[in-house]
Coordinates of C-alpha atoms and ligand atoms in Angstrom, one line a residue:
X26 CA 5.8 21.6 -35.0
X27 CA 2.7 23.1 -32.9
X28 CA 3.8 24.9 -30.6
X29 CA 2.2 27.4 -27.6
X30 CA 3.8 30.7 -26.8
X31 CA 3.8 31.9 -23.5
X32 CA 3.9 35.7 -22.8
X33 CA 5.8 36.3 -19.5
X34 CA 4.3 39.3 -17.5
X35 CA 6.8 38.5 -14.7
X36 CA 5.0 35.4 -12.3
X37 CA 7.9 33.5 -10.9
X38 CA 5.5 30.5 -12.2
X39 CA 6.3 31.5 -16.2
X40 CA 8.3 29.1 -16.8
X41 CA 6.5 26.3 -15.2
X42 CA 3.6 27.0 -17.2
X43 CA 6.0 26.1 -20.2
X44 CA 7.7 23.0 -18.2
X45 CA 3.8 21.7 -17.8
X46 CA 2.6 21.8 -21.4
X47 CA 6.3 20.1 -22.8
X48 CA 5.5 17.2 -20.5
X49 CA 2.9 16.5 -22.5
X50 CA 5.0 16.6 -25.3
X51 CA 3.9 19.7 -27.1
X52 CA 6.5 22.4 -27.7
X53 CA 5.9 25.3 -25.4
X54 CA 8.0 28.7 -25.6
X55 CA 8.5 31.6 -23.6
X56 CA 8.7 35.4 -24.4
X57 CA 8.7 38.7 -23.6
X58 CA 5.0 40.2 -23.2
X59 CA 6.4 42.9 -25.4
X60 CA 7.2 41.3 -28.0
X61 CA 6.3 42.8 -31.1
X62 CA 3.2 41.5 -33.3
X63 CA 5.2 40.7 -36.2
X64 CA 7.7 38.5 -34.1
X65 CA 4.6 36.8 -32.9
X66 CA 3.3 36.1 -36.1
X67 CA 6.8 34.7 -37.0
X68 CA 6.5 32.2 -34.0
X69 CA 3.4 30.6 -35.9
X70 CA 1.7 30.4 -32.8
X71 CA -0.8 27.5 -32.2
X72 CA -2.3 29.0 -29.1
X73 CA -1.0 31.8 -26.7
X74 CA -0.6 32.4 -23.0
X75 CA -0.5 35.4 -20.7
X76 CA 1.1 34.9 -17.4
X77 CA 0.7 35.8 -14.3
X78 CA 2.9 39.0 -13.5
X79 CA 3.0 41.0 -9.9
X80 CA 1.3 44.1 -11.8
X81 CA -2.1 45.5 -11.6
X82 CA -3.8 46.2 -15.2
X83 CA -4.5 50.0 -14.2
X84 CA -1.1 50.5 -12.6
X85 CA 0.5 53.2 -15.2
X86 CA 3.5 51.0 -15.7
X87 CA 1.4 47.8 -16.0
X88 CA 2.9 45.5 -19.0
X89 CA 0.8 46.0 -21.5
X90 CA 1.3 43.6 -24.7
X91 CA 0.7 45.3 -28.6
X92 CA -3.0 45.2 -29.1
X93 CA -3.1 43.4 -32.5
X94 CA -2.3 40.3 -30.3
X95 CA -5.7 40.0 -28.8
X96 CA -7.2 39.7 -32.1
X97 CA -5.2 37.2 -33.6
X98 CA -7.6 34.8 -33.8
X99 CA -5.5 31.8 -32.1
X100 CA -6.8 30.7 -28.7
X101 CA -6.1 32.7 -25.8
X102 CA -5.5 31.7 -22.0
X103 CA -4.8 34.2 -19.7
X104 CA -3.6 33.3 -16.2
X105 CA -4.1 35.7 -13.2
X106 CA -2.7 38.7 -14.1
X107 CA -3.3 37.7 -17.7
X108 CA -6.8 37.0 -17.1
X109 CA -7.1 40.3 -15.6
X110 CA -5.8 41.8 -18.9
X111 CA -8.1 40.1 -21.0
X112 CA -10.9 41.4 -19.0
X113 CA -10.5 44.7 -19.0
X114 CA -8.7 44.5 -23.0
X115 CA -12.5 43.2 -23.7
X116 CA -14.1 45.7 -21.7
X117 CA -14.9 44.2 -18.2
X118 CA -13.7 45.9 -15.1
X119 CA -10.9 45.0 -12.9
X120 CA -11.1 46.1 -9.2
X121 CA -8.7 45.8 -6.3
X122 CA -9.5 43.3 -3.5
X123 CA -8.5 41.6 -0.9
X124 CA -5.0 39.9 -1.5
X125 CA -5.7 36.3 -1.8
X126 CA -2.7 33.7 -1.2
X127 CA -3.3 29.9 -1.5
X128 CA -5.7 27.1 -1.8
X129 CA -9.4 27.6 -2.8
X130 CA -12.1 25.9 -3.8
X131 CA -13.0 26.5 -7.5
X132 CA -16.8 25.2 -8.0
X133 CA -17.1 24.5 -12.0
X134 CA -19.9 26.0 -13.0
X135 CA -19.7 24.8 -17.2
X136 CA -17.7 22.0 -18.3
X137 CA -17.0 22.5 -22.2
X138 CA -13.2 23.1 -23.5
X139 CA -11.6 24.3 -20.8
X140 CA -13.0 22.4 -17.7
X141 CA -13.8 19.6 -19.1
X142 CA -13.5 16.5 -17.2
X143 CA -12.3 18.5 -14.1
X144 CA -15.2 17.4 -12.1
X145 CA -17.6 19.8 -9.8
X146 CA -14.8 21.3 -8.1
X147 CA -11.1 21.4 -7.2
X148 CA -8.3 23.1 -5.6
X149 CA -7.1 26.3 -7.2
X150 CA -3.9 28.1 -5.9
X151 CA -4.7 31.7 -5.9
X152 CA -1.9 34.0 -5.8
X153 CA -3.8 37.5 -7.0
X154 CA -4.4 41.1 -5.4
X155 CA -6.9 42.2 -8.1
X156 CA -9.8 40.2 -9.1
X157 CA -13.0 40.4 -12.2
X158 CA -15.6 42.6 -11.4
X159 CA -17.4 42.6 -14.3
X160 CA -16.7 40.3 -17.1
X161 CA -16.4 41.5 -20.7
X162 CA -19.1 41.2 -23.0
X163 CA -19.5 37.4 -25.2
X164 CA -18.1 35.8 -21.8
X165 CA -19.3 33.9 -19.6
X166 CA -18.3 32.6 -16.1
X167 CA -17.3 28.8 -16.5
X168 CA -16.2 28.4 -12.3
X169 CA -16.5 30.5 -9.2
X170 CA -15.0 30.4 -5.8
X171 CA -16.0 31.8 -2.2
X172 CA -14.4 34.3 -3.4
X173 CA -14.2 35.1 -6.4
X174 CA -17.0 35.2 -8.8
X175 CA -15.1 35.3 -12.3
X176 CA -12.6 32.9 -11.3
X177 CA -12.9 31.1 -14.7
X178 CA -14.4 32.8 -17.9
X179 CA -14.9 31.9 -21.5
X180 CA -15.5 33.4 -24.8
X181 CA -16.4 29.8 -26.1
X182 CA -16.9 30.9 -29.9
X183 CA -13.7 33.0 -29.9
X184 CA -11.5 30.5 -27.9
X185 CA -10.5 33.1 -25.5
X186 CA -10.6 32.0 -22.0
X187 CA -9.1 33.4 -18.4
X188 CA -8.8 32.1 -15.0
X189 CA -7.4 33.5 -11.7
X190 CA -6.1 31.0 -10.8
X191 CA -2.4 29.3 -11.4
X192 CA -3.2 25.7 -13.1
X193 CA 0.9 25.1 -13.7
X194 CA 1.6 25.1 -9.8
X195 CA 1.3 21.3 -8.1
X196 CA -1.0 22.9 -5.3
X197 CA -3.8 23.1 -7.8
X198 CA -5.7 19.8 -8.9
X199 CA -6.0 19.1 -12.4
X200 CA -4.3 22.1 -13.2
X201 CA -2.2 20.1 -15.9
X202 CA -5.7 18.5 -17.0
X203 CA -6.8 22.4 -17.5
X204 CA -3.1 23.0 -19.5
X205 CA -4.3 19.7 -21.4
X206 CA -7.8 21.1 -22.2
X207 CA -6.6 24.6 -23.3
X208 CA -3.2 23.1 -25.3
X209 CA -5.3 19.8 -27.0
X210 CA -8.7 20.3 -27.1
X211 CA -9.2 24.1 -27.7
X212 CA -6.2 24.9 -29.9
X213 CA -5.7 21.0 -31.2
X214 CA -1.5 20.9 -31.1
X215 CA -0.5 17.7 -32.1
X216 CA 1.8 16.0 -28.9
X217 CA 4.9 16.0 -31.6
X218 CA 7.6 17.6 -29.1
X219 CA 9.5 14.3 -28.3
X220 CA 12.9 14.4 -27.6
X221 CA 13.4 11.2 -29.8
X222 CA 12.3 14.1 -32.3
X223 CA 14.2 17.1 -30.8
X224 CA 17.6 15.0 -31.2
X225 CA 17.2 14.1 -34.8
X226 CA 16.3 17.8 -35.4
X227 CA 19.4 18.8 -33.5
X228 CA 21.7 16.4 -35.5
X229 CA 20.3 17.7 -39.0
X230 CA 20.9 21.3 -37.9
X231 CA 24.3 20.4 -36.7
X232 CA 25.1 18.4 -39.5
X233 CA 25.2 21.8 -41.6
X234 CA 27.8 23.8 -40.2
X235 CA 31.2 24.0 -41.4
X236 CA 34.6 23.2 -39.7
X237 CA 35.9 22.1 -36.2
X238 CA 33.8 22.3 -33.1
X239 CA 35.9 22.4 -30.0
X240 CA 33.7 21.6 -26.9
X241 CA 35.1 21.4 -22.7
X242 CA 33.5 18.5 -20.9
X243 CA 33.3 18.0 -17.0
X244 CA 31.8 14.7 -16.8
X245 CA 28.6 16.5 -15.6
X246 CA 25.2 16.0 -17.6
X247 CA 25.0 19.0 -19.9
X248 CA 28.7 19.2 -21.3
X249 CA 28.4 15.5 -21.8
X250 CA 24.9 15.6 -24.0
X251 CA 26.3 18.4 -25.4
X252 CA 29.2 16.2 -27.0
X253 CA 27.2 13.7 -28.1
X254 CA 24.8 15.1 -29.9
X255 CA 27.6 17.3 -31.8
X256 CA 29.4 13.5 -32.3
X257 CA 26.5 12.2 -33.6
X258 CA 26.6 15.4 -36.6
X259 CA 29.5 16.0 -37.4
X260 CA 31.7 12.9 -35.9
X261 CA 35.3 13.6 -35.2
X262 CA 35.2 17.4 -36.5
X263 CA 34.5 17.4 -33.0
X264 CA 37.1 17.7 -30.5
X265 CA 36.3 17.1 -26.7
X266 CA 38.8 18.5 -24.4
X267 CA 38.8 17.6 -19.8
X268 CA 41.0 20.0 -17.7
X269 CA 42.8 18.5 -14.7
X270 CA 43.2 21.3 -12.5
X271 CA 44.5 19.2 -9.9
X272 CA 41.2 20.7 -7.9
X273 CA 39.3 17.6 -8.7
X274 CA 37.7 14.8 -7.0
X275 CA 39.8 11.5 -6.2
X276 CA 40.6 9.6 -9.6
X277 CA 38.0 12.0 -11.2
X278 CA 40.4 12.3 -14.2
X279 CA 40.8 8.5 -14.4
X280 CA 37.3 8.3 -14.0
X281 CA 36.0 10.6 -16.5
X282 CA 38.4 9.3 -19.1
X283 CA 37.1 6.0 -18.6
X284 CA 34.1 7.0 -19.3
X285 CA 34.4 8.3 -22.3
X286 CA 37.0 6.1 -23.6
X287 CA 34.8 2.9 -22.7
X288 CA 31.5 4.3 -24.0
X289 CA 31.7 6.9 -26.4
X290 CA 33.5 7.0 -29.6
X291 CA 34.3 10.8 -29.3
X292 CA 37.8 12.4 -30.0
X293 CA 39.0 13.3 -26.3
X294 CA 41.9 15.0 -25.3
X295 CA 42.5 15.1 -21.1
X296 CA 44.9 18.1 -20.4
X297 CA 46.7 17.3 -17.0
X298 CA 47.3 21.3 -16.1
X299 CA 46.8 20.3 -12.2
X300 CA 51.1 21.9 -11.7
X301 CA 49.4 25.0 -13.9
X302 CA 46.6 26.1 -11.8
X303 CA 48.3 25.0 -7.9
X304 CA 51.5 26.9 -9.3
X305 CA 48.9 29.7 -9.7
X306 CA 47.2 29.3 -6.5
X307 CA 50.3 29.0 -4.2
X308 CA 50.2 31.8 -1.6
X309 CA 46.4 32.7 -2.1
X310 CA 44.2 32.5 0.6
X311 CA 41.1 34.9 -0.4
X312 CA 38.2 32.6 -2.5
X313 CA 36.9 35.2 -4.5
X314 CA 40.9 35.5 -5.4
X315 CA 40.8 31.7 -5.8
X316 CA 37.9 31.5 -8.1
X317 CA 39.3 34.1 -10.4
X318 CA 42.7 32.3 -10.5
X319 CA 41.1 29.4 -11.5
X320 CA 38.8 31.2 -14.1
X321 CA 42.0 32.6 -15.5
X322 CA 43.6 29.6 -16.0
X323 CA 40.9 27.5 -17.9
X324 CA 41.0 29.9 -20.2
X325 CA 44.7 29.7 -20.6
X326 CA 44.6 26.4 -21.2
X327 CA 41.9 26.4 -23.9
X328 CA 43.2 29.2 -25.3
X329 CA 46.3 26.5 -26.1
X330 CA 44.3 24.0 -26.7
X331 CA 42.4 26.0 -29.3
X332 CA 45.5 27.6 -31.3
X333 CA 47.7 24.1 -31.2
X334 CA 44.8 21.7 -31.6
X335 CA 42.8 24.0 -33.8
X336 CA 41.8 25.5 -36.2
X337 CA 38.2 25.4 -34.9
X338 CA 35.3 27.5 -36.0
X339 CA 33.4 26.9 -32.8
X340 CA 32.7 26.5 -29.5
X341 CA 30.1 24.3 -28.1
X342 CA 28.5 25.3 -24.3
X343 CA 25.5 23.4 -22.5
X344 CA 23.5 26.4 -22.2
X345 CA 20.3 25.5 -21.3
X346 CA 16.8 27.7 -21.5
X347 CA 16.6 28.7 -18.4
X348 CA 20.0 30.5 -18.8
X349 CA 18.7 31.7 -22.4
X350 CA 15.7 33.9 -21.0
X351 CA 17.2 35.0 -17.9
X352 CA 20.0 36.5 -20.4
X353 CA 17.2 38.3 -22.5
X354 CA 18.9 37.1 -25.4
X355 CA 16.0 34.5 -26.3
X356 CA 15.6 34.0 -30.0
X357 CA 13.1 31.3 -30.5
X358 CA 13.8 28.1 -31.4
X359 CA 15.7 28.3 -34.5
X360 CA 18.1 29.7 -32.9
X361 CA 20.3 26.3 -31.7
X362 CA 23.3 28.2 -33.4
X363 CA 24.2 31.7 -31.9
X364 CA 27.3 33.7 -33.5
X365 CA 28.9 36.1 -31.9
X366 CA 32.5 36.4 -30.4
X367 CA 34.8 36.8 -27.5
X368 CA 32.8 34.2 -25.7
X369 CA 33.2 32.7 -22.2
X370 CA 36.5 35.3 -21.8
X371 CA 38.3 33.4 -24.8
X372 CA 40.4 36.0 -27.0
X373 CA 38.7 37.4 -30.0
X374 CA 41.8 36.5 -32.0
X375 CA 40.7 32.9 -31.5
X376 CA 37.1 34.3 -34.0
X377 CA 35.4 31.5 -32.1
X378 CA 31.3 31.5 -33.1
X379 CA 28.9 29.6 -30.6
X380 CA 27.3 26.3 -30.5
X381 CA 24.5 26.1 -28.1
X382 CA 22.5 22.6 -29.1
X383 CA 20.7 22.6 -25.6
X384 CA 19.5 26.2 -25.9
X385 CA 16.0 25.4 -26.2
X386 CA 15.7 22.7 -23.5
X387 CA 14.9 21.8 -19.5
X388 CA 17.3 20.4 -17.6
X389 CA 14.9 17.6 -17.4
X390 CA 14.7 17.0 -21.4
X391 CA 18.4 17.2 -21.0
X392 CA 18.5 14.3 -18.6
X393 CA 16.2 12.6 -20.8
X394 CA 17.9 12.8 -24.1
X395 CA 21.2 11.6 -22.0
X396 CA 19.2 8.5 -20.9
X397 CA 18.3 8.0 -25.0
X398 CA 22.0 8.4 -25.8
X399 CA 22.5 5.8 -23.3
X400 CA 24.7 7.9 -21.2
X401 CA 25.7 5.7 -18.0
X402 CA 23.8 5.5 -14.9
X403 CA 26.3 6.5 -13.0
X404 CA 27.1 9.9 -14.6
X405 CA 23.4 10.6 -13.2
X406 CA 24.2 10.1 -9.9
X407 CA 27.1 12.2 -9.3
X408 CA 26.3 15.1 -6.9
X409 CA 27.1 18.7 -8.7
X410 CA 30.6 19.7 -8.2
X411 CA 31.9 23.5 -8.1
X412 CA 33.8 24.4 -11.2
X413 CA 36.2 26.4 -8.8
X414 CA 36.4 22.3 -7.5
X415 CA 38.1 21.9 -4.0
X416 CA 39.5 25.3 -3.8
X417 CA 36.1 26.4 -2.1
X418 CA 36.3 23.1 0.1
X419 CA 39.7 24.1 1.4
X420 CA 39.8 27.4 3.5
X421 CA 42.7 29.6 3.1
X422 CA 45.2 28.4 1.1
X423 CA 45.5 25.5 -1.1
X424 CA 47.9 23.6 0.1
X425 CA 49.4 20.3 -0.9
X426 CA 48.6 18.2 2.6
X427 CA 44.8 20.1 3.1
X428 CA 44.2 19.0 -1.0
X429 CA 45.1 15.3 0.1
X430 CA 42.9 15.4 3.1
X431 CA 40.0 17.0 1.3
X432 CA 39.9 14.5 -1.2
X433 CA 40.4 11.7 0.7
X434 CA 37.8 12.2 3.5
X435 CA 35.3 13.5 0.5
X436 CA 35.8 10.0 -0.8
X437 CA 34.8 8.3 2.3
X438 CA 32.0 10.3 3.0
X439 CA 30.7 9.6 -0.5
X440 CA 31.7 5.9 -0.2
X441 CA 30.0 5.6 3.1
X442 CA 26.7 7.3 1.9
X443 CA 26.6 5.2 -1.3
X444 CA 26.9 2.0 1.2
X445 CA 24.4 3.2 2.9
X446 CA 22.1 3.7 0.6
X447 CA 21.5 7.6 0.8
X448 CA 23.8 8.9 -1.8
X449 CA 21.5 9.4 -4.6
X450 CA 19.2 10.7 -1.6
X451 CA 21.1 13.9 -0.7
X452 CA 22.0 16.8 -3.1
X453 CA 25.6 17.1 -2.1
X454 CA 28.1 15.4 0.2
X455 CA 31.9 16.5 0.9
X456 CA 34.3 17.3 3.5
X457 CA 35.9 20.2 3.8
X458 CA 39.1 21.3 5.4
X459 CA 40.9 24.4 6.8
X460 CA 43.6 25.8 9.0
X461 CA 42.5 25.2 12.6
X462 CA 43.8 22.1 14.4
X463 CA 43.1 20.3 17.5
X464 CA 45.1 17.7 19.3
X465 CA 44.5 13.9 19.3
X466 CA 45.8 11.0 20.9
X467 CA 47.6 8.6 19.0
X468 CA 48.8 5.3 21.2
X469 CA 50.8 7.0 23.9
X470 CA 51.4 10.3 22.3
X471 CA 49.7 13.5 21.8
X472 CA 49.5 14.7 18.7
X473 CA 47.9 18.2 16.6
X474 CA 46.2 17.5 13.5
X475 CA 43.7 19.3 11.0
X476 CA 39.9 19.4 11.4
X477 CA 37.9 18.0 8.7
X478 CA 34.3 19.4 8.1
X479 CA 31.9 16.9 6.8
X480 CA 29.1 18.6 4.5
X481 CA 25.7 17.0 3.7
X482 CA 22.7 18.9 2.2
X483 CA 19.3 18.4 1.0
X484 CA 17.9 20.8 -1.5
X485 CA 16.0 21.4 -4.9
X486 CA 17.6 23.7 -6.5
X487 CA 20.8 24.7 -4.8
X488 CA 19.0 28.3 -4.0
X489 CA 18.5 26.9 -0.2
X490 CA 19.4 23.9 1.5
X491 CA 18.8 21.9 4.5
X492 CA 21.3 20.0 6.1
X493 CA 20.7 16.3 6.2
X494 CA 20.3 14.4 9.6
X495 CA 22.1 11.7 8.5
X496 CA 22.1 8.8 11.2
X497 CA 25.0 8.9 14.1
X498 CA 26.4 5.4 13.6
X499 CA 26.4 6.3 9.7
X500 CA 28.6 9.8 11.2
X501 CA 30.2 7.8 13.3
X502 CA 31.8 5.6 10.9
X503 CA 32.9 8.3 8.5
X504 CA 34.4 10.1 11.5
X505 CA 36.5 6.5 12.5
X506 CA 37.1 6.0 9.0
X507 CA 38.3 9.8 8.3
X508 CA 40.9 9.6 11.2
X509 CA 42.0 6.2 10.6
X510 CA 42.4 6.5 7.0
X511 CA 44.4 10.1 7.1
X512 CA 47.3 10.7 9.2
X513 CA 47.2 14.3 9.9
X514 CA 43.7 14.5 11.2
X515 CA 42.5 14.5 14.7
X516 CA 39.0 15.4 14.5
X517 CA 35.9 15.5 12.1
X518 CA 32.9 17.7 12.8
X519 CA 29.3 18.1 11.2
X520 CA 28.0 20.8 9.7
X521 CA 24.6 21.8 10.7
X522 CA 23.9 25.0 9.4
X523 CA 21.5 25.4 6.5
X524 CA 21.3 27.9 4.2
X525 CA 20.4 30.5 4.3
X526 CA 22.2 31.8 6.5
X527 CA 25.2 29.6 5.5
X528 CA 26.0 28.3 1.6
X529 CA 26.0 24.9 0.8
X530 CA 30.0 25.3 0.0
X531 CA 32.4 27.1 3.0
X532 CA 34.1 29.7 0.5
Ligands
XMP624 P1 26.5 28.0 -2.5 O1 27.9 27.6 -1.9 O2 26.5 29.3 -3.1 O3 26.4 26.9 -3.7 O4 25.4 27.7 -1.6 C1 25.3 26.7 -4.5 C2 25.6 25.7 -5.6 O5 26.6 26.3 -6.5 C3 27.8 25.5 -6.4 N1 28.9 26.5 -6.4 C4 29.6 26.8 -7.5 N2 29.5 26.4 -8.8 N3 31.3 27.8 -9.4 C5 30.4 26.8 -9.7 O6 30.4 26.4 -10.9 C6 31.4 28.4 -8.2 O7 32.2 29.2 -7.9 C7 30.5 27.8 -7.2 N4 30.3 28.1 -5.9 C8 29.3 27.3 -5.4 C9 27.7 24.7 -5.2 O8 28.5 23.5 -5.3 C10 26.2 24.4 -5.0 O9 25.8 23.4 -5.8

């Protein structure tokens, strides 16, 4: 498989530089810029890229990659700070100037290879401090801005090219057309990275290992890919396992059993250990407390599982890329299998080794092979869910009568969203419930009850959110609905705080 290495000098935009190219269906990886020369060469690259990176190149801790890099003969992009480093590896000068943040015009000034088809100009997002003062010998300036004279240079007959500019953020035109140009044209990669391909590949590589594969499934995306494309190898050497930790949605057990019972052929064991965990969290009223209680007790319960259901050799987990670099442990792409022990806080007695079939992949290409392996619709839909589950959504301690609530009035407000329409619109929807209690009239008779918090957010990625202004009659009717529907409570309030300063969930 072709395949385009990207060298990550620390942009935040790295890995969207690697996001870009796969969606054009050519493999794209990302590594350390210090990697070493020989692990290069391993990689086979088809064409390399230097990322952006907050340094300068004269800085004295500037990331420097090994030298024999730059003459590897494979076409070379570099990209802000890595177009810096090419021109002063080449022997052009770099010079500090004013910082320059956003959209500019980038006039081209030749279109061959890289800028072909771009047009006369286009927006480039600039993000830089340093700029090209003088531009290395066997170069040549290929696009200009206002302010910027070596925007865009080329070393046409040595495939090396640099740009200021980030072409892998949205805010610049064309910039996947540039990608395109540099990935097809200059270093010729055949568009082989399908995921049609990627599971097949997966399967074989599966199909190879030895023993029983124990794998924990959610009913979320990744655990649920996960099992079938370990199904699809090795077939019931692999055993699925669902905890019930009595801190789930209403009917989630029922539902996620279901689910797998009606369209997979899998081997699936649901553990009801809801008595187990609540036994555990009686008393507890501190979340971080909470969480670990409940961390605790997974473990216990697959610990079980493992030893009476067992033997098994391994351990499957939905790690996904993202996870893989920002852990350092990045191995390249033949790594889908990882061994080592003691994983996920499971005893070492259990000699457990790690199956990791998503380790190379997007959450996007995840969704994607789920849609090929004909995973329901409505598994794609379902908001994200806290593995802690409604112990964060009920403040202070878990009690019996705030569980009920919780999961009742988180029903309605989901049910009243999906009437609506807005459900798949909104990143997470719940109510939460706490302590405090205010009175309420109930025919003739006054009456204290608890206060139910209703949460909706919008957000991306989880790292902020907005919350949603949902329409009053729609807030109206969950709030009728919430105090008709459950006895003990008297009022229902909104949350309008986003975050930051708040989270999305209240513990
Ligand atoms: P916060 O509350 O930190 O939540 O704004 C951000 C996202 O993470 C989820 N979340 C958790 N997920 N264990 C999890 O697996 C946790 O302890 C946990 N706490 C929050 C939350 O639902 C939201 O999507």
């Amino acid at each position: 498989m072709d395949k385009i290495v990207v060298l990550d000098f620390g942009s935040q935009y790295s890995h969207l530089i690697c996001r870009r190219i796969r969606e054009f269906s050519v493999y794209a990886e990302l590594v350390p810029y210090d990697i070493s020369y020989e692990e290069l060469q391993k990689l086979n690259p088809t064409g390399i890229i230097f990322s952006g990176g907050p340094s300068s190149v004269y800085s004295s801790d500037a990331p420097i990659p090994e030298n024999k890099i730059f003459d590897m003969n494979i076409p070379l992009l570099g990209i802000c700070y890595g177009h810096q480093l090419i021109v002063n590896k080449f022997g052009g000068k770099v010079k500090r100037a004013n910082k320059e943040y956003g959209s500019s015009l980038l006039t081209i000034d030749s279109d061959k290879d890289l800028l072909n088809e771009i047009g006369k100009s286009m927006k480039a997002w600039m993000s830089h401090g340093d700029e090209a003062e003088q531009i290395p010998e066997g170069f040549k300036i290929i696009g200009h801005t206002e302010n910027v004279k070596a925007a865009a240079i080329a070393f046409e007959e040595k495939s090396i090219y640099g740009i200021q500019f980030h072409p892998e953020v949205v805010h610049t035109e064309q910039g996947t057309g540039i990608l395109k140009n540099f990935v097809l044209k200059v270093c010729g990669a055949k568009q082989d990275w399908t995921m049609e391909g990627f599971i097949d590949t997966a399967v074989e590589r599966i199909a190879k290992i030895e023993g029983n594969v124990l794998c924990g499934v959610s009913g979320g995306i990744d655990s649920t890919v996960v099992a079938l494309l370990i199904h699809k190898a090795i077939g019931d050497r692999l055993k699925c396992v669902f905890v019930n930790n009595g801190l789930l949605r209403l009917n989630e057990e029922k539902e996620i059993k279901d689910m797998f019972k009606d369209n997979f052929k899998v081997d699936f064991t649901s553990i009801n250990a809801a008595e187990q965990f609540l036994g555990k969290l009686n008393g507890v009223e501190d979340p971080e407390k909470k969480r670990m209680i409940v961390g605790e007790e997974f473990i216990h319960v697959f610990t079980d599982f493992a030893k009476n259901g067992g033997p098994f050799k391994w351990l499957a987990q939905g790690t996904l890329y993202p996870d893989v670099i920002e852990s350092g442990v990045s191995k390249g792409p033949a790594a889908v299998i990882k061994s080592h022990h003691n994983v996920g806080g499971l005893p070492d007695w259990l000699n457990l080794e790690i199956l990791e079939p998503l380790r190379e992949l997007y959450k996007d290409e995840v969704r994607k092979i789920a849609k090929i392996l004909e995973v329901p619709e409505k598994l794609f839909m379902r908001h994200p869910f806290p593995g802690p589950g409604l112990s964060v959504r009920i403040i202070g301690e878990v009690t019996p009568t705030k569980l009920e609530i919780c999961k009742i009035a988180s029903k309605i407000v989901e049910e009243e969203l999906m009437n609506s329409g807005l459900y798949e619109k909104v990143w997470q929807a719940y109510a939460a419930v706490g302590d405090d209690r205010a009175v309420g009239v109930v025919g003739d008779e006054r009456r204290y009850g608890n206060i139910v918090m209703i949460r909706v957010v919008d957000s991306v990625d989880a790292m902020t959110a907005d919350w949603t202004r949902l329409p009053h009659e729609l807030l109206e009717k969950m709030s009728n609905r919430i105090t008709n529907e459950i006895e003990d409570v008297t009022w229902v309030t909104y949350t309008i705080s986003s975050k930051p300063p708040a989270t999305i969930e209240p513990q």
